[in-house]
Amino acid sequence: MALRNIRLEGDEALSVVCKPVTKMTDHMQELIDDMFDTMYENNGVGLAAPQVGVLKRIVVIDVTGEDPMVLINPRIVESSGEQTGYEGCLSVPGKSGVVTRPYYVKALALDRNMQEITVEGTELLARCICHELDHLDGIMYTTKTEGPLVDNSELLDDAD
Ligand code: NI
């Protein structure tokens, strides 16, 4: 397993509109494996390629720990409803902020074999798809928060 360095907020890579993938390569398969390793190692539920410094339209998501998905050149084609809640980002470690997102989204993308796939999700998956796709356009969730960022430890106090 190979971990990649996660770029932190303020890094130039996080404010770039990333390029579409036109062809799958061994190099890119390795990148995708590394992105999963890096995401799981850091207890994340999603990671976008620019967060590891690769300016391509690739994201990995796994909100349950048992449902890994790769979305290449993803785009949201349908969304509905609204949810307001805390979200965080591996590029802003230890913090969370309140963001309003659609309750439901449907996205079209390519999988790691460059086959077309449709992904639908509600709640956390919908939030995660929106958050990761924003990264591909250089948009950080911190530009969409309502109110201040809080330390995750404050949120965990309630849970315990
Ligand atoms: Ni993020």
XYZ file of C-alpha atoms and ligand atoms in Angstrom:
161
model
C 0.000 0.000 0.000
C 1.161 3.456 -0.821
C 0.041 6.566 0.939
C 0.161 9.936 -0.728
C 0.604 13.289 0.939
C -2.665 15.129 1.360
C -2.510 18.743 0.260
C -3.896 21.163 2.827
C -6.193 24.126 2.325
C -4.205 26.981 0.805
C -2.262 24.627 -1.497
C -2.539 25.728 -5.115
C -3.660 22.250 -6.258
C -6.928 22.736 -4.368
C -8.033 25.787 -6.319
C -7.602 24.458 -9.864
C -10.243 23.277 -12.340
C -8.994 19.738 -13.036
C -8.641 18.128 -16.454
C -10.864 15.298 -17.717
C -9.353 11.833 -18.007
C -9.222 10.711 -21.629
C -7.400 7.414 -21.269
C -6.830 4.943 -18.439
C -3.213 4.024 -17.767
C -1.362 1.751 -15.321
C -0.069 4.882 -13.688
C -3.632 6.063 -13.085
C -4.720 2.654 -11.728
C -1.917 2.975 -9.214
C -3.072 6.487 -8.362
C -6.605 5.202 -7.697
C -5.304 2.416 -5.403
C -3.169 4.942 -3.547
C -6.129 7.306 -3.208
C -8.186 4.546 -1.529
C -5.284 3.652 0.779
C -4.798 7.306 1.684
C -8.518 7.876 2.269
C -8.949 4.798 4.502
C -5.732 5.486 6.414
C -7.079 8.944 7.294
C -10.609 7.725 8.077
C -12.073 9.699 5.206
C -15.190 8.867 3.194
C -14.028 10.566 0.004
C -10.895 11.878 -1.666
C -10.358 13.815 -4.879
C -7.206 13.562 -7.010
C -6.227 17.236 -6.546
C -6.028 16.551 -2.801
C -3.000 14.389 -3.568
C -1.687 16.889 -6.101
C -2.985 15.256 -9.298
C -5.068 17.699 -11.313
C -7.364 15.170 -12.961
C -11.106 14.591 -12.598
C -10.952 11.480 -10.407
C -12.575 10.889 -7.036
C -12.855 7.904 -4.735
C -15.722 7.535 -2.278
C -16.702 4.977 0.344
C -19.237 6.199 2.870
C -19.986 2.814 4.495
C -16.512 1.263 4.456
C -17.904 -1.499 2.243
C -18.883 0.319 -0.912
C -15.795 1.720 -2.628
C -16.480 3.643 -5.805
C -14.303 5.400 -8.336
C -15.823 8.290 -10.259
C -13.924 9.539 -13.284
C -15.090 12.685 -15.093
C -18.198 12.723 -12.896
C -21.070 15.115 -13.346
C -24.272 15.597 -11.403
C -27.299 15.218 -13.651
C -30.068 15.341 -11.078
C -30.486 16.633 -7.558
C -33.343 17.336 -5.226
C -34.179 18.335 -1.695
C -31.855 19.833 0.851
C -29.848 18.767 3.867
C -27.964 20.989 6.265
C -25.272 19.483 8.435
C -21.625 19.244 9.377
C -19.029 18.169 6.884
C -15.278 17.953 6.939
C -12.390 17.489 4.561
C -9.043 15.698 4.812
C -7.461 18.899 3.482
C -8.784 20.781 6.524
C -7.849 18.285 9.245
C -9.678 18.256 12.553
C -12.363 20.741 11.534
C -15.987 20.657 10.460
C -18.449 23.212 9.223
C -22.136 23.375 8.400
C -22.972 23.167 4.705
C -26.314 22.863 2.928
C -26.296 20.296 0.117
C -28.953 18.509 -1.943
C -30.601 15.586 -0.139
C -30.417 13.461 -3.286
C -28.045 13.482 -6.237
C -27.562 11.371 -9.309
C -24.210 11.458 -11.074
C -22.873 10.006 -14.284
C -19.228 9.016 -14.419
C -16.750 6.474 -15.714
C -15.447 3.694 -13.491
C -11.810 2.596 -13.391
C -12.377 0.513 -16.534
C -13.667 3.645 -18.277
C -17.175 2.167 -18.374
C -20.117 4.494 -17.873
C -21.786 4.252 -14.494
C -24.650 5.961 -12.726
C -24.396 6.656 -9.016
C -27.347 7.731 -6.940
C -27.285 8.669 -3.309
C -29.048 10.406 -0.475
C -27.856 11.838 2.837
C -24.111 11.264 3.412
C -23.447 9.805 -0.035
C -25.155 12.762 -1.726
C -23.175 15.168 0.458
C -19.950 13.350 -0.292
C -20.517 13.310 -4.063
C -21.157 17.074 -4.030
C -18.127 17.749 -1.828
C -15.723 15.644 -3.920
C -16.987 16.976 -7.246
C -16.479 20.517 -5.943
C -12.796 19.634 -5.397
C -12.487 18.901 -9.137
C -13.493 22.498 -9.799
C -11.169 23.921 -7.167
C -13.975 24.623 -4.707
C -13.413 24.009 -0.995
C -16.346 23.361 1.355
C -15.014 26.135 3.548
C -16.312 28.626 0.958
C -19.851 27.265 1.527
C -20.050 26.990 5.300
C -22.705 28.647 7.389
C -21.085 29.911 10.560
C -17.578 29.181 11.816
C -15.606 25.955 11.520
C -15.528 23.976 14.750
C -13.007 21.486 16.122
C -14.108 17.906 15.590
C -13.417 17.212 19.267
C -16.306 19.537 20.141
C -18.653 17.497 17.952
C -17.444 14.204 19.413
C -18.156 15.423 22.941
C -21.853 15.172 22.173
C -21.563 11.704 20.673
C -19.764 10.336 23.704
Ni -12.574 17.494 0.809
